[in-house]
Structure formats: structure tokens, C-alpha cells
PDB file of C-alpha atoms in Angstrom:
ATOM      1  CA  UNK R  28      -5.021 -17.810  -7.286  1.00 80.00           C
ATOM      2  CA  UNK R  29      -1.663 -16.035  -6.441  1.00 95.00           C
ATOM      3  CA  UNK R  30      -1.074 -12.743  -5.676  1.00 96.00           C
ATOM      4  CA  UNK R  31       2.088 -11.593  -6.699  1.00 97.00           C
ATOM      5  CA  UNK R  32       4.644  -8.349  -6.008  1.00 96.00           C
ATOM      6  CA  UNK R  33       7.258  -7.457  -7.271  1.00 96.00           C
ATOM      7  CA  UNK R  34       9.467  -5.061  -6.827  1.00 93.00           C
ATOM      8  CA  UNK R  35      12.264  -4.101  -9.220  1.00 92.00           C
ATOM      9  CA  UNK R  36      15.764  -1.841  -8.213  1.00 84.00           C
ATOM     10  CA  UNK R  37      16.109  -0.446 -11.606  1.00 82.00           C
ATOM     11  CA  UNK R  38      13.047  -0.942 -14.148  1.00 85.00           C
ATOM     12  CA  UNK R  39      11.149   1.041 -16.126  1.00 87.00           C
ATOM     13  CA  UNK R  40       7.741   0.020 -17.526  1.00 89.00           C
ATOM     14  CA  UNK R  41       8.908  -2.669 -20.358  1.00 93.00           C
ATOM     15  CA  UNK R  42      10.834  -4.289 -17.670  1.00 93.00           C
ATOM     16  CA  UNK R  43       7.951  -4.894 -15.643  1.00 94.00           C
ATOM     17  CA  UNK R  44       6.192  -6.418 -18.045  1.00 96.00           C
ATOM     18  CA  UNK R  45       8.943  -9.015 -18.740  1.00 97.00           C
ATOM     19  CA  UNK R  46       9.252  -9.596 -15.114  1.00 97.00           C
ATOM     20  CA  UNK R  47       5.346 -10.059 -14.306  1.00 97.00           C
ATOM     21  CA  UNK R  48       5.145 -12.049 -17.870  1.00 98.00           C
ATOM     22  CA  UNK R  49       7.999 -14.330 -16.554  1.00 98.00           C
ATOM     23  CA  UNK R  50       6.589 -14.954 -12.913  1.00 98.00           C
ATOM     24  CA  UNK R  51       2.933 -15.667 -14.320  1.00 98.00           C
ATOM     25  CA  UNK R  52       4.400 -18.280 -16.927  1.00 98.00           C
ATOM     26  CA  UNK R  53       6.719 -19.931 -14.523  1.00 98.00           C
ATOM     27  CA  UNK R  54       3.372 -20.127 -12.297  1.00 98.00           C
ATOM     28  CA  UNK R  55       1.420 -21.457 -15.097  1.00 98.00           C
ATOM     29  CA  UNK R  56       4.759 -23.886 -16.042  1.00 97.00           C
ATOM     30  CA  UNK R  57       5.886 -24.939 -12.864  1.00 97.00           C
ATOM     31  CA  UNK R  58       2.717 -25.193 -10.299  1.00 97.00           C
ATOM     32  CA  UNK R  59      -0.120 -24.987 -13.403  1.00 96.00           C
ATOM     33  CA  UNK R  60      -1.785 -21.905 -12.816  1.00 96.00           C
ATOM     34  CA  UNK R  61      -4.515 -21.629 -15.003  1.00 95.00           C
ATOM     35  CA  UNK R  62      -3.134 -18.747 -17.848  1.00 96.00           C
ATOM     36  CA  UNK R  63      -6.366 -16.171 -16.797  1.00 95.00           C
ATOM     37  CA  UNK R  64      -5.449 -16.443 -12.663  1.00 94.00           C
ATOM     38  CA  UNK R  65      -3.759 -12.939 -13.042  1.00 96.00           C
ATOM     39  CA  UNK R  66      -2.771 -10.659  -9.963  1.00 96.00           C
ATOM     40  CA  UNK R  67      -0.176  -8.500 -10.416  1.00 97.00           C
ATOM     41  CA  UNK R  68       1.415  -5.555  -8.690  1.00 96.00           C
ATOM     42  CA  UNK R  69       4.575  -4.192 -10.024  1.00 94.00           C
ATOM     43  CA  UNK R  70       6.369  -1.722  -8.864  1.00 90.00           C
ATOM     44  CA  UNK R  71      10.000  -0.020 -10.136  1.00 87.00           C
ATOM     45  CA  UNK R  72      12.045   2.114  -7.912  1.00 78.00           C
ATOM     46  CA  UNK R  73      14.055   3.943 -10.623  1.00 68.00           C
ATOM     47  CA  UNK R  74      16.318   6.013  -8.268  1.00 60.00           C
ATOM     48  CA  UNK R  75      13.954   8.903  -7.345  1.00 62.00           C
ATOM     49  CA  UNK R  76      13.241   8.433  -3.962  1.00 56.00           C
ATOM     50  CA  UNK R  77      14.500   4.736  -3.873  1.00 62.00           C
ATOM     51  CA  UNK R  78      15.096   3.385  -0.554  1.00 72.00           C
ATOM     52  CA  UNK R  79      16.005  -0.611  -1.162  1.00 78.00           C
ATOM     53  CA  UNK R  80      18.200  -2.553   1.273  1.00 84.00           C
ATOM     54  CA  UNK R  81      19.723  -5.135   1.006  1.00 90.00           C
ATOM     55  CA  UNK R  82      23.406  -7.429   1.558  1.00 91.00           C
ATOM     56  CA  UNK R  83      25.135  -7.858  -1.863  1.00 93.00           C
ATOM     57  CA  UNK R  84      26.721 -10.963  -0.392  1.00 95.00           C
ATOM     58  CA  UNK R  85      24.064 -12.652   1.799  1.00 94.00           C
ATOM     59  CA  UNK R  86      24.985 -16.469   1.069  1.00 95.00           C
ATOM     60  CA  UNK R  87      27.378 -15.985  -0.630  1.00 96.00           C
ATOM     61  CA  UNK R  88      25.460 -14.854  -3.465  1.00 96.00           C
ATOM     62  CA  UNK R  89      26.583 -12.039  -5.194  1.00 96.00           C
ATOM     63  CA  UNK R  90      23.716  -9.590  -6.065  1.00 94.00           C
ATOM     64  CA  UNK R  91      23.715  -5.981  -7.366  1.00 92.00           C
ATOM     65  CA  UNK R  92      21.239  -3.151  -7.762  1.00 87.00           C
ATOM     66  CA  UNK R  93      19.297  -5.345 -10.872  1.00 91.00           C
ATOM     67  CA  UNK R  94      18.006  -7.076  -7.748  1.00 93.00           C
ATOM     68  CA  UNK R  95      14.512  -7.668  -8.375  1.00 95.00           C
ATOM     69  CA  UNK R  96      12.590  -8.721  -5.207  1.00 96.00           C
ATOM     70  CA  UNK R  97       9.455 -11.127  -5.880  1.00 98.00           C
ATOM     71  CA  UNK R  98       6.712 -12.032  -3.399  1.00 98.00           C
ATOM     72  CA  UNK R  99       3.950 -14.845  -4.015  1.00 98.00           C
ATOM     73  CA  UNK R 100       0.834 -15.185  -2.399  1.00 97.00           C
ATOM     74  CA  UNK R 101      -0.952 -18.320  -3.085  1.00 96.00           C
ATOM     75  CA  UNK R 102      -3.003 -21.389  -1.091  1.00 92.00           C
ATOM     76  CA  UNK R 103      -1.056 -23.364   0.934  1.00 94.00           C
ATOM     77  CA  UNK R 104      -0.200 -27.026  -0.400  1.00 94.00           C
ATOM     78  CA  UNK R 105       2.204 -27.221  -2.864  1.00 96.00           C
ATOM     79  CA  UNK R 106       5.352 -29.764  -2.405  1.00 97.00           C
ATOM     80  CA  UNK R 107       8.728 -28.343  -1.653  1.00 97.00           C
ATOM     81  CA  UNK R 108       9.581 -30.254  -5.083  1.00 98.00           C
ATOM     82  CA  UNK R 109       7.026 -27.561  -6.365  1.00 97.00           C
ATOM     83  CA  UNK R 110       8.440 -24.396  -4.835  1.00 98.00           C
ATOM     84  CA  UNK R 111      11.582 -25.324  -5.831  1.00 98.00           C
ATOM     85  CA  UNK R 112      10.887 -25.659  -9.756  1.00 98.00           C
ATOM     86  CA  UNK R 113       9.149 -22.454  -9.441  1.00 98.00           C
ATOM     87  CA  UNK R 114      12.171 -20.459  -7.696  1.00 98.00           C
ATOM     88  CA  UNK R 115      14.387 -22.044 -10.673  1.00 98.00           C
ATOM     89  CA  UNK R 116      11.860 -21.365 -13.496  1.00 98.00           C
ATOM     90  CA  UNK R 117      11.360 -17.809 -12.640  1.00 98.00           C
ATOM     91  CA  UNK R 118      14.884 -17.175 -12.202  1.00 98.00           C
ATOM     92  CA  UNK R 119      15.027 -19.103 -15.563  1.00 98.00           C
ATOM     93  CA  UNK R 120      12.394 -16.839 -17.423  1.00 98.00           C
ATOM     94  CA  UNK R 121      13.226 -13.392 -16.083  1.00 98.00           C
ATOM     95  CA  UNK R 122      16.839 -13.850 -17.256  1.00 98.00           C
ATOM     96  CA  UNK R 123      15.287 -14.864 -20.772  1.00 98.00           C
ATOM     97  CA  UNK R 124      12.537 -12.150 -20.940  1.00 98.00           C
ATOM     98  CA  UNK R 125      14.132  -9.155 -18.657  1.00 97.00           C
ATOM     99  CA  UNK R 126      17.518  -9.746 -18.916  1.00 96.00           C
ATOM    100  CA  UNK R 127      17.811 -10.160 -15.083  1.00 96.00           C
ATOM    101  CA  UNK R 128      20.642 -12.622 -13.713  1.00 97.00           C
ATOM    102  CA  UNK R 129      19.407 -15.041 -11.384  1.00 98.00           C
ATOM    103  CA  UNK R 130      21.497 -14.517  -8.773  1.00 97.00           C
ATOM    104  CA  UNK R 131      19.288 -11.177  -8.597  1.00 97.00           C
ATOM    105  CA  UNK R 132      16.130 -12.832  -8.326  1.00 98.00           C
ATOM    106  CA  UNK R 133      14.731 -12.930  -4.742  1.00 97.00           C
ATOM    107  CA  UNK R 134      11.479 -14.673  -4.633  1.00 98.00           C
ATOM    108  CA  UNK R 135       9.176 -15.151  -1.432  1.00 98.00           C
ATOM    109  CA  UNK R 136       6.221 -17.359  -0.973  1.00 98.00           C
ATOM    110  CA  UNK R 137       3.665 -16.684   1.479  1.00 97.00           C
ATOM    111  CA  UNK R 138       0.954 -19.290   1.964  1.00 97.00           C
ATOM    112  CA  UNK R 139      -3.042 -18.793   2.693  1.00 94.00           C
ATOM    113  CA  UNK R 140      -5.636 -20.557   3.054  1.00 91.00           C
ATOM    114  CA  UNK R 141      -9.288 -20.641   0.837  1.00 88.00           C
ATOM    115  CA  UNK R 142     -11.026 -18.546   3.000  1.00 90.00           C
ATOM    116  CA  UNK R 143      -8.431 -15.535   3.005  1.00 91.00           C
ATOM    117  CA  UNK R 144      -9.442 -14.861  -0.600  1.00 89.00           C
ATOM    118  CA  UNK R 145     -11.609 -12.341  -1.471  1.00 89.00           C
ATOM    119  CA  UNK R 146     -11.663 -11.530  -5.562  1.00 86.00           C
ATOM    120  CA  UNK R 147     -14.082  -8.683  -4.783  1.00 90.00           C
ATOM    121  CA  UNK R 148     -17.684  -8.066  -3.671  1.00 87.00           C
ATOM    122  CA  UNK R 149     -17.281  -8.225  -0.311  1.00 90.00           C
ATOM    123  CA  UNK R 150     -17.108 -12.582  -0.806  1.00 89.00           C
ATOM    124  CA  UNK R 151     -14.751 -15.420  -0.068  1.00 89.00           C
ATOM    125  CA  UNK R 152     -15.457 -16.809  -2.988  1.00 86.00           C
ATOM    126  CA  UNK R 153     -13.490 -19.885  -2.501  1.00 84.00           C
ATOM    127  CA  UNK R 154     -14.699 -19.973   1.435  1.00 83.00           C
ATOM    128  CA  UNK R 155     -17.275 -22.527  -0.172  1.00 75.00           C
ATOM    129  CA  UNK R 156     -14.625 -25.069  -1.610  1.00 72.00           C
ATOM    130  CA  UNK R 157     -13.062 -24.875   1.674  1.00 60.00           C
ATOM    131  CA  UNK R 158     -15.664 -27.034   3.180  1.00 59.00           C
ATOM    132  CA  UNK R 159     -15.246 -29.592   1.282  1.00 55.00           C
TER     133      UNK R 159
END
């Protein structure tokens, strides 16, 4: 049940697609995200009205205005072996299908628990499974 962001320095729509196609397989790859748990919100800033931050050496890594800045909601409980085949497999995938480097992939993971989903209706659906 993730919930991911992302937000891309230069992209226009065809972009996007590759980008939110590549984090939703390397979801479904790495951490096995059934293929229909799909939450997406992608945005481009294009250069009208863009206002993205950010050190082009921060680690030493050396990133440019491709930068493409991904954030992950999902339930907490995954392995750091986990999170760390998903960094590398969507920096793997959005180089294959966007064309993005990976040094420009910057990926975030935020974690939640059962009963901070709602999938509409007013109900925590999962709030049930959380009791068990």
C-alpha cells in the first residue's frame, strides 16, 4: 500500500510515466507489491515557476537539474536489506525507462502504520488487520 511522490526537475508528461512505471515495478520487484497497489502523484516542474533546491555535491555525489526527487509512503516493517534493493532498483529502472542517471535519483521512505490508511470512504480499511 505505498503512496508515492515524485517530483521531477525537468519532465514533461512521458517522463513521468517512465518514472512512476519504474518506482511501481521496483516496488513490485524489490519489496513485492502486489502489481494493482497503485498510488501515484507525479509532478514536473518544467521551469515555469520552478523553485527546486538543492546541493549538486551533497556527498559527494554529483547531481544536476535531471534530479528527480522520490518519496515513499508505505507500512512500516521492511528490512534495511529491503530498502536498500529498492533504492538500487529504482535507480536501476528509471535510468532504463526515463533515461535518468542514478546519481539523480533521490528517494525517501516514510513509514506508517495500518491504521493511518484510509483508501477512501471515510475507513481505515486496514485498521482491522491491525489487531491482529
Amino acid at each position: 500500500m505505498p503512496f508515492v511522490r515524485i517530483d521531477a526537475v525537468l519532465a514533461d508528461g512521458e517522463r513521468l510515466e517512465a518514472l512512476g512505471r519504474a518506482v511501481h515495478d521496483a516496488l513490485v520487484d524489490a519489496l513485492g507489491i502486489p502489481p494493482d497497489d497503485l498510488f501515484q502523484v507525479l509532478n514536473g516542474h518544467d521551469g515555469t515557476h520552478r523553485l527546486v533546491r538543492y546541493d549538486p555535491a551533497y556527498l559527494g555525489i554529483r547531481r544536476d537539474d535531471d534530479l528527480v526527487f522520490v518519496s515513499v509512503t508505505m507500512r512500516s516493517g521492511r528490512t534495511p536489506e529491503q530498502k536498500q534493493a529498492l533504492y538500487r532498483r529504482i535507480a536501476d529502472l528509471a535510468e532504463e525507462y526515463a533515461g535518468t542517471e542514478p546519481r539523480n535519483v533521490f528517494v525517501s521512505i516514510t513509514e506508517s502504520e495500518l491504521i493511518d490508511w484510509s483508501f477512501g470512504e471515510g475507513v481505515a480499511q486496514y485498521a482491522a488487520l491491525d489487531a491482529k
